[in-house]
Short mmCIF file of C-alpha atoms and ligand atoms in Angstrom, two decimals:
data_model
loop_
_atom_site.label_atom_id
_atom_site.label_comp_id
_atom_site.label_asym_id
_atom_site.label_seq_id
_atom_site.Cartn_x
_atom_site.Cartn_y
_atom_site.Cartn_z
CA UNK N 918 -15.62 -30.70 -16.98
CA UNK N 919 -12.14 -30.63 -15.54
CA UNK N 920 -9.24 -29.12 -17.53
CA UNK N 921 -5.55 -29.18 -16.70
CA UNK N 922 -4.36 -25.73 -15.67
CA UNK N 923 -1.59 -24.23 -17.86
CA UNK N 924 1.59 -25.04 -16.01
CA UNK N 925 5.08 -23.60 -15.87
CA UNK N 926 7.31 -26.68 -15.83
CA UNK N 927 10.36 -26.90 -13.58
CA UNK N 928 11.34 -27.29 -9.96
CA UNK N 929 11.09 -23.69 -8.83
CA UNK N 930 10.63 -20.23 -10.40
CA UNK N 931 11.43 -17.94 -7.50
CA UNK N 932 14.46 -16.68 -9.48
CA UNK N 933 12.29 -15.78 -12.48
CA UNK N 934 10.00 -13.91 -10.13
CA UNK N 935 13.00 -12.01 -8.74
CA UNK N 936 14.20 -11.31 -12.30
CA UNK N 937 10.87 -10.19 -13.74
CA UNK N 938 9.25 -8.54 -10.71
CA UNK N 939 5.95 -6.83 -11.43
CA UNK N 940 5.88 -8.48 -14.87
CA UNK N 941 6.33 -12.08 -13.68
CA UNK N 942 2.60 -12.94 -13.63
CA UNK N 943 1.56 -10.66 -16.55
CA UNK N 944 4.31 -12.13 -18.76
CA UNK N 945 3.01 -15.65 -18.17
CA UNK N 946 -0.66 -14.68 -18.46
CA UNK N 947 0.34 -13.37 -21.86
CA UNK N 948 2.48 -16.28 -23.00
CA UNK N 949 0.07 -18.97 -21.76
CA UNK N 950 -2.82 -16.89 -23.13
CA UNK N 951 -4.55 -17.65 -19.86
CA UNK N 952 -5.53 -15.59 -16.82
CA UNK N 953 -4.58 -18.50 -14.62
CA UNK N 954 -1.56 -20.80 -14.45
CA UNK N 955 0.28 -23.07 -12.08
CA UNK N 956 3.91 -22.69 -11.08
CA UNK N 957 6.28 -23.30 -8.16
CA UNK N 958 7.48 -20.44 -5.95
CA UNK N 959 9.51 -20.50 -2.71
CA UNK N 960 9.56 -24.27 -3.01
CA UNK N 961 5.77 -24.65 -3.16
CA UNK N 962 3.10 -25.22 -5.76
CA UNK N 963 1.39 -21.91 -6.48
CA UNK N 964 -1.55 -20.78 -8.60
CA UNK N 965 -1.17 -17.33 -10.18
CA UNK N 966 -4.14 -15.48 -11.59
CA UNK N 967 -5.23 -12.04 -12.72
CA UNK N 968 -8.07 -10.05 -14.27
CA UNK N 969 -11.52 -9.09 -13.04
CA UNK N 970 -13.04 -12.59 -12.85
CA UNK N 971 -9.99 -13.95 -11.03
CA UNK N 972 -10.14 -11.06 -8.53
CA UNK N 973 -13.78 -11.81 -7.84
CA UNK N 974 -12.89 -15.43 -7.15
CA UNK N 975 -9.90 -14.51 -5.00
CA UNK N 976 -12.03 -12.36 -2.68
CA UNK N 977 -14.63 -15.10 -2.11
CA UNK N 978 -14.20 -15.92 1.60
CA UNK N 979 -15.73 -19.35 1.12
CA UNK N 980 -12.93 -20.31 -1.27
CA UNK N 981 -9.81 -18.58 0.04
CA UNK N 982 -8.25 -17.87 3.42
CA UNK N 983 -5.24 -15.89 4.61
CA UNK N 984 -4.06 -18.21 7.36
CA UNK N 985 -0.56 -19.40 6.43
CA UNK N 986 -0.51 -17.43 3.17
CA UNK N 987 2.07 -14.72 3.85
CA UNK N 988 5.71 -15.84 3.53
CA UNK N 989 7.81 -15.46 6.65
CA UNK N 990 9.95 -12.69 5.13
CA UNK N 991 6.81 -10.59 4.68
CA UNK N 992 5.62 -11.23 8.25
CA UNK N 993 9.06 -10.29 9.57
CA UNK N 994 9.16 -6.94 7.80
CA UNK N 995 6.03 -5.53 6.18
CA UNK N 996 3.13 -7.11 8.10
CA UNK N 997 4.30 -8.17 11.56
CA UNK N 998 2.97 -11.32 13.24
CA UNK N 999 -0.70 -11.98 14.02
CA UNK N 1000 -1.99 -8.78 12.42
CA UNK N 1001 -5.28 -8.26 10.60
CA UNK N 1002 -3.74 -9.43 7.30
CA UNK N 1003 -3.39 -12.99 8.62
CA UNK N 1004 -6.91 -13.40 10.06
CA UNK N 1005 -10.01 -15.05 8.60
CA UNK N 1006 -13.74 -15.19 9.22
CA UNK N 1007 -15.41 -13.51 12.21
CA UNK N 1008 -12.07 -12.86 13.87
CA UNK N 1009 -10.93 -10.91 10.82
CA UNK N 1010 -14.18 -8.97 10.56
CA UNK N 1011 -14.04 -7.97 14.22
CA UNK N 1012 -10.43 -6.78 13.91
CA UNK N 1013 -11.15 -5.00 10.64
CA UNK N 1014 -14.03 -3.10 12.27
CA UNK N 1015 -11.46 -1.76 14.71
CA UNK N 1016 -9.47 -0.36 11.75
CA UNK N 1017 -12.44 0.97 9.83
CA UNK N 1018 -13.77 2.81 12.93
CA UNK N 1019 -10.81 5.19 12.45
CA UNK N 1020 -11.74 5.96 8.87
CA UNK N 1021 -14.62 8.39 9.42
CA UNK N 1022 -14.88 11.50 7.30
CA UNK N 1023 -14.01 13.68 10.33
CA UNK N 1024 -10.93 11.69 11.31
CA UNK N 1025 -9.59 11.68 7.75
CA UNK N 1026 -10.18 15.43 7.56
CA UNK N 1027 -8.12 15.88 10.73
CA UNK N 1028 -5.29 13.91 9.15
CA UNK N 1029 -5.38 16.17 6.10
CA UNK N 1030 -5.29 19.32 8.27
CA UNK N 1031 -2.16 17.96 10.01
CA UNK N 1032 -0.62 17.12 6.65
CA UNK N 1033 -1.23 20.58 5.17
CA UNK N 1034 0.27 22.25 8.23
CA UNK N 1035 3.38 20.03 8.15
CA UNK N 1036 3.78 20.34 4.38
CA UNK N 1037 3.60 24.13 4.47
CA UNK N 1038 6.15 24.52 7.25
CA UNK N 1039 8.45 22.05 5.50
CA UNK N 1040 8.27 23.98 2.22
CA UNK N 1041 9.60 27.00 4.09
CA UNK N 1042 12.60 24.88 5.08
CA UNK N 1043 13.01 23.57 1.50
CA UNK N 1044 13.31 27.21 0.31
CA UNK N 1045 16.70 27.34 2.03
CA UNK N 1046 17.99 24.06 0.59
CA UNK N 1047 20.07 23.58 -2.55
CA UNK N 1048 18.40 20.33 -3.33
CA UNK N 1049 15.42 18.44 -1.95
CA UNK N 1050 15.13 14.64 -2.30
CA UNK N 1051 11.37 14.49 -2.31
CA UNK N 1052 10.99 10.82 -1.33
CA UNK N 1053 13.09 11.12 1.83
CA UNK N 1054 11.56 14.46 2.83
CA UNK N 1055 7.98 13.26 2.32
CA UNK N 1056 8.64 10.17 4.44
CA UNK N 1057 9.59 12.52 7.29
CA UNK N 1058 6.53 14.73 6.80
CA UNK N 1059 4.26 11.68 6.79
CA UNK N 1060 6.04 10.17 9.81
CA UNK N 1061 5.25 13.30 11.88
CA UNK N 1062 1.67 13.38 10.62
CA UNK N 1063 1.01 9.64 11.01
CA UNK N 1064 2.40 9.48 14.56
CA UNK N 1065 0.44 12.51 15.68
CA UNK N 1066 -2.76 11.21 14.07
CA UNK N 1067 -2.26 7.77 15.64
CA UNK N 1068 -1.67 9.29 19.09
CA UNK N 1069 1.96 8.13 19.20
CA UNK N 1070 4.21 10.71 20.90
CA UNK N 1071 7.44 11.35 19.00
CA UNK N 1072 10.13 13.98 19.52
CA UNK N 1073 11.40 16.09 16.63
CA UNK N 1074 14.92 14.63 17.03
CA UNK N 1075 13.55 11.09 16.56
CA UNK N 1076 11.80 11.81 13.26
CA UNK N 1077 14.78 11.11 11.00
CA UNK N 1078 15.67 7.73 12.47
CA UNK N 1079 12.07 6.57 12.97
CA UNK N 1080 11.02 7.50 9.44
CA UNK N 1081 14.03 5.53 8.16
CA UNK N 1082 12.96 2.54 10.27
CA UNK N 1083 9.33 2.69 9.14
CA UNK N 1084 10.55 3.13 5.57
CA UNK N 1085 12.72 0.06 5.72
CA UNK N 1086 9.64 -2.05 6.63
CA UNK N 1087 8.24 -1.52 3.14
CA UNK N 1088 11.57 -1.04 1.36
CA UNK N 1089 12.99 -4.37 2.55
CA UNK N 1090 10.24 -6.92 1.79
CA UNK N 1091 11.62 -8.10 -1.51
CA UNK N 1092 15.26 -7.26 -0.74
CA UNK N 1093 17.84 -9.97 -0.36
CA UNK N 1094 20.74 -9.88 2.10
CA UNK N 1095 21.62 -6.88 4.27
CA UNK N 1096 18.69 -4.66 3.24
CA UNK N 1097 16.25 -7.38 4.16
CA UNK N 1098 17.88 -7.78 7.59
CA UNK N 1099 17.76 -4.01 8.06
CA UNK N 1100 13.99 -4.37 7.72
CA UNK N 1101 13.81 -7.10 10.34
CA UNK N 1102 15.89 -5.07 12.78
CA UNK N 1103 13.71 -2.02 12.15
CA UNK N 1104 10.58 -4.05 12.89
CA UNK N 1105 12.03 -5.27 16.19
CA UNK N 1106 12.97 -1.72 17.22
CA UNK N 1107 9.65 -0.20 16.26
CA UNK N 1108 7.57 -2.92 17.87
CA UNK N 1109 9.53 -2.64 21.10
CA UNK N 1110 8.88 1.10 21.17
CA UNK N 1111 5.14 0.79 20.45
CA UNK N 1112 4.63 -2.14 22.86
CA UNK N 1113 6.03 0.15 25.57
CA UNK N 1114 3.49 2.83 24.65
CA UNK N 1115 0.58 0.35 24.67
CA UNK N 1116 1.64 -0.72 28.16
CA UNK N 1117 1.91 2.90 29.32
CA UNK N 1118 -1.59 3.61 28.02
CA UNK N 1119 -2.94 0.57 29.85
CA UNK N 1120 -1.16 1.54 33.09
CA UNK N 1121 -2.44 5.11 32.75
CA UNK N 1122 1.15 6.37 32.52
CA UNK N 1123 0.46 7.92 29.16
CA UNK N 1124 -2.64 9.95 28.51
CA UNK N 1125 -4.12 8.91 25.19
CA UNK N 1126 -6.74 10.65 23.10
CA UNK N 1127 -9.96 8.69 22.70
CA UNK N 1128 -10.23 8.49 18.91
CA UNK N 1129 -6.60 7.67 18.08
CA UNK N 1130 -5.27 4.31 16.92
CA UNK N 1131 -2.99 3.97 19.97
CA UNK N 1132 -5.95 4.46 22.33
CA UNK N 1133 -8.44 2.37 20.38
CA UNK N 1134 -6.10 -0.54 19.77
CA UNK N 1135 -4.79 -0.55 23.36
CA UNK N 1136 -8.34 -0.92 24.66
CA UNK N 1137 -9.79 -3.08 21.88
CA UNK N 1138 -11.46 -6.31 23.07
CA UNK N 1139 -11.41 -9.46 20.97
CA UNK N 1140 -14.49 -11.66 20.46
CA UNK N 1141 -13.87 -13.32 23.83
CA UNK N 1142 -13.75 -9.96 25.56
CA UNK N 1143 -9.98 -9.95 26.13
CA UNK N 1144 -7.53 -7.15 25.40
CA UNK N 1145 -5.13 -7.87 22.55
CA UNK N 1146 -1.62 -9.02 23.49
CA UNK N 1147 0.49 -5.87 23.71
CA UNK N 1148 2.59 -7.28 20.82
CA UNK N 1149 -0.47 -7.60 18.60
CA UNK N 1150 -1.84 -4.17 19.53
CA UNK N 1151 1.58 -2.76 18.58
CA UNK N 1152 1.61 -4.63 15.25
CA UNK N 1153 -1.77 -3.06 14.46
CA UNK N 1154 -0.66 0.47 15.43
CA UNK N 1155 2.28 -0.06 13.07
CA UNK N 1156 -0.29 -1.20 10.48
CA UNK N 1157 -1.62 2.38 10.61
CA UNK N 1158 1.60 4.41 10.78
CA UNK N 1159 3.75 2.40 8.32
CA UNK N 1160 1.35 2.54 5.34
CA UNK N 1161 0.61 6.24 5.85
CA UNK N 1162 4.38 6.81 5.48
CA UNK N 1163 4.36 4.50 2.44
CA UNK N 1164 2.08 6.95 0.62
CA UNK N 1165 5.42 8.72 -0.04
CA UNK N 1166 5.88 6.19 -2.86
CA UNK N 1167 2.67 7.25 -4.60
CA UNK N 1168 3.55 10.90 -3.91
CA UNK N 1169 6.88 10.43 -5.68
CA UNK N 1170 5.04 9.00 -8.68
CA UNK N 1171 2.50 11.85 -8.48
CA UNK N 1172 5.36 14.36 -8.76
CA UNK N 1173 6.83 12.34 -11.63
CA UNK N 1174 3.50 12.33 -13.51
CA UNK N 1175 3.07 16.09 -13.02
CA UNK N 1176 6.58 16.53 -14.44
CA UNK N 1177 6.30 14.11 -17.35
CA UNK N 1178 2.75 14.82 -18.54
CA UNK N 1179 2.46 18.60 -19.09
CA UNK N 1180 -1.02 18.28 -20.59
CA UNK N 1181 -2.33 16.63 -17.46
CA UNK N 1182 -0.50 19.25 -15.38
CA UNK N 1183 -2.23 22.05 -17.27
CA UNK N 1184 -5.59 20.42 -16.61
CA UNK N 1185 -4.75 20.09 -12.91
CA UNK N 1186 -4.09 23.84 -12.90
CA UNK N 1187 -7.30 24.77 -14.66
CA UNK N 1188 -9.85 22.10 -13.75
CA UNK N 1189 -11.48 21.34 -10.44
CA UNK N 1190 -11.43 18.57 -7.88
CA UNK N 1191 -13.02 16.02 -10.22
CA UNK N 1192 -9.99 16.09 -12.52
CA UNK N 1193 -7.60 15.90 -9.55
CA UNK N 1194 -9.38 12.75 -8.47
CA UNK N 1195 -9.17 11.23 -11.96
CA UNK N 1196 -5.47 12.09 -12.06
CA UNK N 1197 -4.85 10.36 -8.74
CA UNK N 1198 -6.77 7.27 -9.76
CA UNK N 1199 -4.62 7.08 -12.88
CA UNK N 1200 -1.43 7.42 -10.80
CA UNK N 1201 -2.62 4.54 -8.62
CA UNK N 1202 -3.50 2.45 -11.68
CA UNK N 1203 -0.49 3.22 -13.84
CA UNK N 1204 2.53 3.06 -11.52
CA UNK N 1205 3.76 -0.14 -9.84
CA UNK N 1206 3.42 -0.50 -6.09
CA UNK N 1207 2.04 -3.77 -4.63
CA UNK N 1208 2.61 -6.45 -7.26
CA UNK N 1209 0.25 -9.06 -5.83
CA UNK N 1210 -1.60 -10.41 -2.81
CA UNK N 1211 -1.46 -13.97 -1.47
CA UNK N 1212 -4.09 -16.36 -0.06
CA UNK N 1213 -4.54 -20.12 0.27
CA UNK N 1214 -7.34 -22.32 -1.03
CA UNK N 1215 -9.72 -22.94 1.88
CA UNK N 1216 -11.34 -26.13 0.61
CA UNK N 1217 -11.27 -28.11 -2.66
CA UNK N 1218 -13.34 -26.60 -5.48
CA UNK N 1219 -13.54 -26.43 -9.26
CA UNK N 1220 -13.75 -23.12 -11.12
CA UNK N 1221 -14.01 -22.75 -14.91
CA UNK N 1222 -12.96 -26.38 -15.15
CA UNK N 1223 -9.82 -25.90 -13.07
CA UNK N 1224 -9.21 -27.80 -9.84
CA UNK N 1225 -8.17 -25.89 -6.72
CA UNK N 1226 -6.84 -28.12 -3.93
CA UNK N 1227 -7.23 -27.04 -0.31
CA UNK N 1228 -4.10 -25.35 1.01
CA UNK N 1229 -2.65 -24.28 -2.37
CA UNK N 1230 -0.90 -20.90 -2.32
CA UNK N 1231 -2.72 -18.55 -4.72
CA UNK N 1232 -1.45 -15.17 -5.91
CA UNK N 1233 -3.62 -12.43 -7.37
CA UNK N 1234 -1.92 -10.17 -9.92
CA UNK N 1235 -2.69 -6.59 -8.81
CA UNK N 1236 -0.32 -4.75 -11.15
CA UNK N 1237 -1.34 -6.85 -14.15
CA UNK N 1238 -5.04 -6.44 -13.44
CA UNK N 1239 -4.59 -2.66 -13.42
CA UNK N 1240 -2.88 -3.03 -16.80
CA UNK N 1241 -5.20 -5.68 -18.23
CA UNK N 1242 -5.99 -4.78 -21.87
CA UNK N 1243 -9.43 -6.44 -21.62
CA UNK N 1244 -10.31 -3.95 -18.86
CA UNK N 1245 -8.33 -0.84 -19.84
CA UNK N 1246 -7.91 0.70 -23.33
CA UNK N 1247 -4.22 1.26 -24.01
CA UNK N 1248 -3.23 0.33 -20.47
CA UNK N 1249 0.34 1.56 -21.03
CA UNK N 1250 -0.86 5.12 -21.67
CA UNK N 1251 -1.07 7.57 -18.75
CA UNK N 1252 -4.53 8.98 -19.30
CA UNK N 1253 -6.54 10.38 -16.35
CA UNK N 1254 -9.51 10.98 -18.67
CA UNK N 1255 -10.16 7.24 -18.74
CA UNK N 1256 -11.69 7.71 -15.27
CA UNK N 1257 -14.17 10.42 -16.35
CA UNK N 1258 -16.91 7.92 -17.14
CA UNK N 1259 -15.61 5.00 -15.19
CA UNK N 1260 -18.40 3.24 -13.35
CA UNK N 1261 -16.28 1.84 -10.56
CA UNK N 1262 -15.70 -1.83 -9.77
CA UNK N 1263 -14.37 -3.59 -6.68
CA UNK N 1264 -12.52 -6.10 -8.88
CA UNK N 1265 -11.04 -4.42 -11.97
CA UNK N 1266 -9.17 -1.49 -10.34
CA UNK N 1267 -7.22 -2.99 -7.45
CA UNK N 1268 -4.02 -1.06 -6.58
CA UNK N 1269 -4.93 -1.54 -2.90
CA UNK N 1270 -6.67 -4.88 -3.21
CA UNK N 1271 -10.27 -5.63 -4.17
CA UNK N 1272 -13.59 -6.75 -2.74
CA UNK N 1273 -15.07 -5.33 0.43
CA UNK N 1274 -13.47 -3.38 3.28
CA UNK N 1275 -15.25 -5.01 6.22
CA UNK N 1276 -15.84 -8.59 5.15
CA UNK N 1277 -12.67 -8.82 3.05
CA UNK N 1278 -9.04 -7.75 3.13
CA UNK N 1279 -9.29 -4.70 0.90
CA UNK N 1280 -6.91 -1.98 2.13
CA UNK N 1281 -8.24 -0.20 5.22
CA UNK N 1282 -6.43 2.98 4.21
CA UNK N 1283 -7.59 3.46 0.64
CA UNK N 1284 -9.69 6.57 1.43
CA UNK N 1285 -6.80 8.06 3.41
CA UNK N 1286 -4.44 7.39 0.51
CA UNK N 1287 -6.72 9.18 -1.97
CA UNK N 1288 -7.30 12.18 0.31
CA UNK N 1289 -3.58 12.53 1.10
CA UNK N 1290 -2.72 12.41 -2.59
CA UNK N 1291 -5.38 15.03 -3.40
CA UNK N 1292 -3.99 17.38 -0.75
CA UNK N 1293 -0.45 16.86 -2.05
CA UNK N 1294 -1.45 17.58 -5.65
CA UNK N 1295 -2.96 20.85 -4.40
CA UNK N 1296 0.30 21.69 -2.61
CA UNK N 1297 2.49 20.82 -5.61
CA UNK N 1298 0.31 22.57 -8.17
CA UNK N 1299 -1.11 25.60 -6.33
CA UNK N 1300 0.99 26.33 -3.29
CA UNK N 1301 4.62 26.02 -4.30
CA UNK N 1302 6.98 26.50 -7.20
CA UNK N 1303 9.97 24.28 -7.88
CA UNK N 1304 12.36 23.21 -10.57
CA UNK N 1305 13.11 19.64 -11.59
CA UNK N 1306 16.84 19.42 -12.49
CA UNK N 1307 18.41 16.76 -14.74
CA UNK N 1308 18.35 13.40 -12.99
CA UNK N 1309 17.62 9.73 -13.56
CA UNK N 1310 13.84 9.53 -13.30
CA UNK N 1311 13.58 6.01 -14.69
CA UNK N 1312 11.78 3.46 -12.59
CA UNK N 1313 12.05 -0.29 -12.68
CA UNK N 1314 9.34 -2.91 -13.15
CA UNK N 1315 11.62 -5.38 -11.40
CA UNK N 1316 12.79 -4.00 -8.07
CA UNK N 1317 10.11 -3.64 -5.40
CA UNK N 1318 8.85 -1.29 -4.31
CA UNK N 1319 9.58 0.66 -7.47
CA UNK N 1320 10.38 4.37 -7.50
CA UNK N 1321 12.26 6.85 -9.71
CA UNK N 1322 16.00 6.09 -9.42
CA UNK N 1323 16.75 9.63 -8.22
CA UNK N 1324 13.89 9.57 -5.66
CA UNK N 1325 12.73 12.77 -7.36
CA UNK N 1326 15.01 15.72 -6.71
CA UNK N 1327 13.69 19.28 -6.84
CA UNK N 1328 15.38 22.67 -6.32
CA UNK N 1329 14.62 26.44 -6.31
CA UNK N 1330 11.62 25.76 -4.11
CA UNK N 1331 9.35 28.72 -3.28
CA UNK N 1332 6.03 28.72 -1.50
CA UNK N 1333 3.36 30.73 -3.33
C1 HEM M 226 -4.11 -3.93 3.06
C2 HEM M 226 -2.09 -1.43 -0.55
C3 HEM M 226 -2.10 2.54 2.20
C4 HEM M 226 -3.81 -0.02 5.92
C5 HEM M 226 -3.60 -3.57 1.84
C6 HEM M 226 -3.47 -4.47 0.72
C7 HEM M 226 -2.90 -3.78 -0.29
C8 HEM M 226 -2.68 -2.44 0.18
C9 HEM M 226 -2.54 -4.31 -1.67
C10 HEM M 226 -3.81 -5.96 0.73
C11 HEM M 226 -5.17 -6.27 0.20
C12 HEM M 226 -5.48 -7.74 0.35
O1 HEM M 226 -4.83 -8.42 1.17
O2 HEM M 226 -6.35 -8.26 -0.34
C13 HEM M 226 -1.85 -0.17 -0.09
C14 HEM M 226 -1.17 0.86 -0.84
C15 HEM M 226 -1.17 1.97 -0.07
C16 HEM M 226 -1.85 1.65 1.18
C17 HEM M 226 -0.59 0.69 -2.24
C18 HEM M 226 -0.55 3.29 -0.41
C19 HEM M 226 0.41 3.73 0.31
C20 HEM M 226 -2.65 2.22 3.41
C21 HEM M 226 -2.92 3.14 4.48
C22 HEM M 226 -3.37 2.41 5.54
C23 HEM M 226 -3.42 1.03 5.12
C24 HEM M 226 -2.69 4.65 4.39
C25 HEM M 226 -3.79 2.84 6.93
C26 HEM M 226 -3.86 4.06 7.35
C27 HEM M 226 -3.99 -1.31 5.47
C28 HEM M 226 -4.43 -2.41 6.32
C29 HEM M 226 -4.53 -3.54 5.49
C30 HEM M 226 -4.14 -3.10 4.16
C31 HEM M 226 -4.74 -2.34 7.81
C32 HEM M 226 -4.95 -4.96 5.89
C33 HEM M 226 -6.43 -5.15 5.60
C34 HEM M 226 -6.93 -6.55 5.87
O3 HEM M 226 -6.14 -7.50 5.85
O4 HEM M 226 -8.14 -6.68 6.08
N1 HEM M 226 -3.13 -2.33 1.50
N2 HEM M 226 -2.22 0.34 1.12
N3 HEM M 226 -2.97 0.95 3.83
N4 HEM M 226 -3.82 -1.76 4.18
FE1 HEM M 226 -3.13 -0.69 2.64
#
C-alpha cells in the first residue's frame, strides 16, 4: 500500500525554516498530524520526520547515507570538508573508530582533571571581576582544556582569539551575512594553523603525546594504509576541539536551569551523583541546541506506505523528538525526575543524535559532554558562590544556536 506523504505546498520554505527555527519541523508535524511530511528547502525536495520510529529509520545504514547531505554552508563552517560526518559504510566505521579510541574512561577522566584545574584557577580570577559573562569565559576555559587534551600547543595570549574563532564555527552556521562569513574566515584560519601542526608532527618537528588527538590523527592510516591528507587530519582534530568548546552552550543552560528551578537546585545540593546525572539529561533534553540532522535516501524504498526516492534529502527532528508528547509526559516541563526510571533508548532521547556510536553517526563526544557537565554542576553548586543580577535571560527557539540573551552574567563570585 502506497500513500501520498503529507506535503507542504509551495516553491520553497527556507524562509519559514529561518522564521520558525527549532519549531519548523515540530510545528508541521503538529499541523499535519503526521510524524513525516514533504517540503522544499534550499531549493530541493526534502522529507522531514521526527519521533522514535522515524529516528530508528533514519539511522538504518541500508536506507540512508551522508554523502552529499550536508549543505555547503555547514561544511564551510561547522563540519569542515571530508570529515567523519560526510562518510558512509566501512570508510565511516574506520574513521569513527579513530575517534572512539580517544573516548576511554581514563582519557575522559584526564580531560575532567584538566577542566577542574582550569575552572578553579579561573574562579580565582572571577573573584576580582565586577561582572562575569559566563558563556564567553567558559569558552576560554574549554579552549585551554580542549587544546591541551588534544595535544595542540597554544600560548596563553592566543586563547582569547582562538576561542572566538572556534566559537564562530558553531555560532555562524545558521547566520546570514557577515556573521556567516566570520565563520568561514575562522575555519580557514584554524585549519591553516592545525595543518601546520600535523605537518610538524609528521616531520618530527613537534613532539606529540601518543594518546592525543593530534598524534593519533596525524598517524592514522585509512583502509588503504595511507596517512590522511593533512587537511583532513586537521578537520578531524578540529572535530574534537570545536565541540568540546561548544559544551559552553549546554553549560550556559545548566547555569540557567540552576537559577530558574530552585527545587532542582536544592536537590542538587542534597542528593548524590544519580540526581546530578538526571538533571544533566534533562538539560540536554529540554534546551534547544542541534535542531536536526541531515541524510539522503540511499536507495528507493517504501516505509509505512510512504515512498522514499534515492537521493532525497531527509531531515530528522532532534529537538522535536526530545519534546515529543508521545515519548515524554509534559515535555515542556523541566523535570529531572522523569529520568529516574527511564530505561534508556538510542532513538527517543537524541540531543546528540541517535543509533550507534561505531556503526552510525551518533555523536562521538556524548560521554565527554555528560562528564564535563557533571563536573561543572559540582563546581557551580559546591565549589563557588555567585549572584545572578537582573538581566535578559530569555532564549529564542528561532535563532541557532540558542542561548540566554545575556549569555548569563554573574557577579560577587567567591570560591568556597
Ligand atoms: C556528531 C551534537 C559534543 C564530536 C554529532 C551530532 C550531533 C552532535 C547532533 C550528529 C549526529 C548525526 O549525524 O546523526 C553534539 C552536542 C554536543 C556535542 C549537542 C554538546 C556540545 C561533542 C563533543 C565531541 C563531539 C564534546 C568530541 C569531543 C562529534 C563528532 C561527530 C559528532 C566527531 C560526528 C560523528 C559521526 O559523523 O560519526 N554531535 N555534540 N561532539 N559529534 Fe557531537
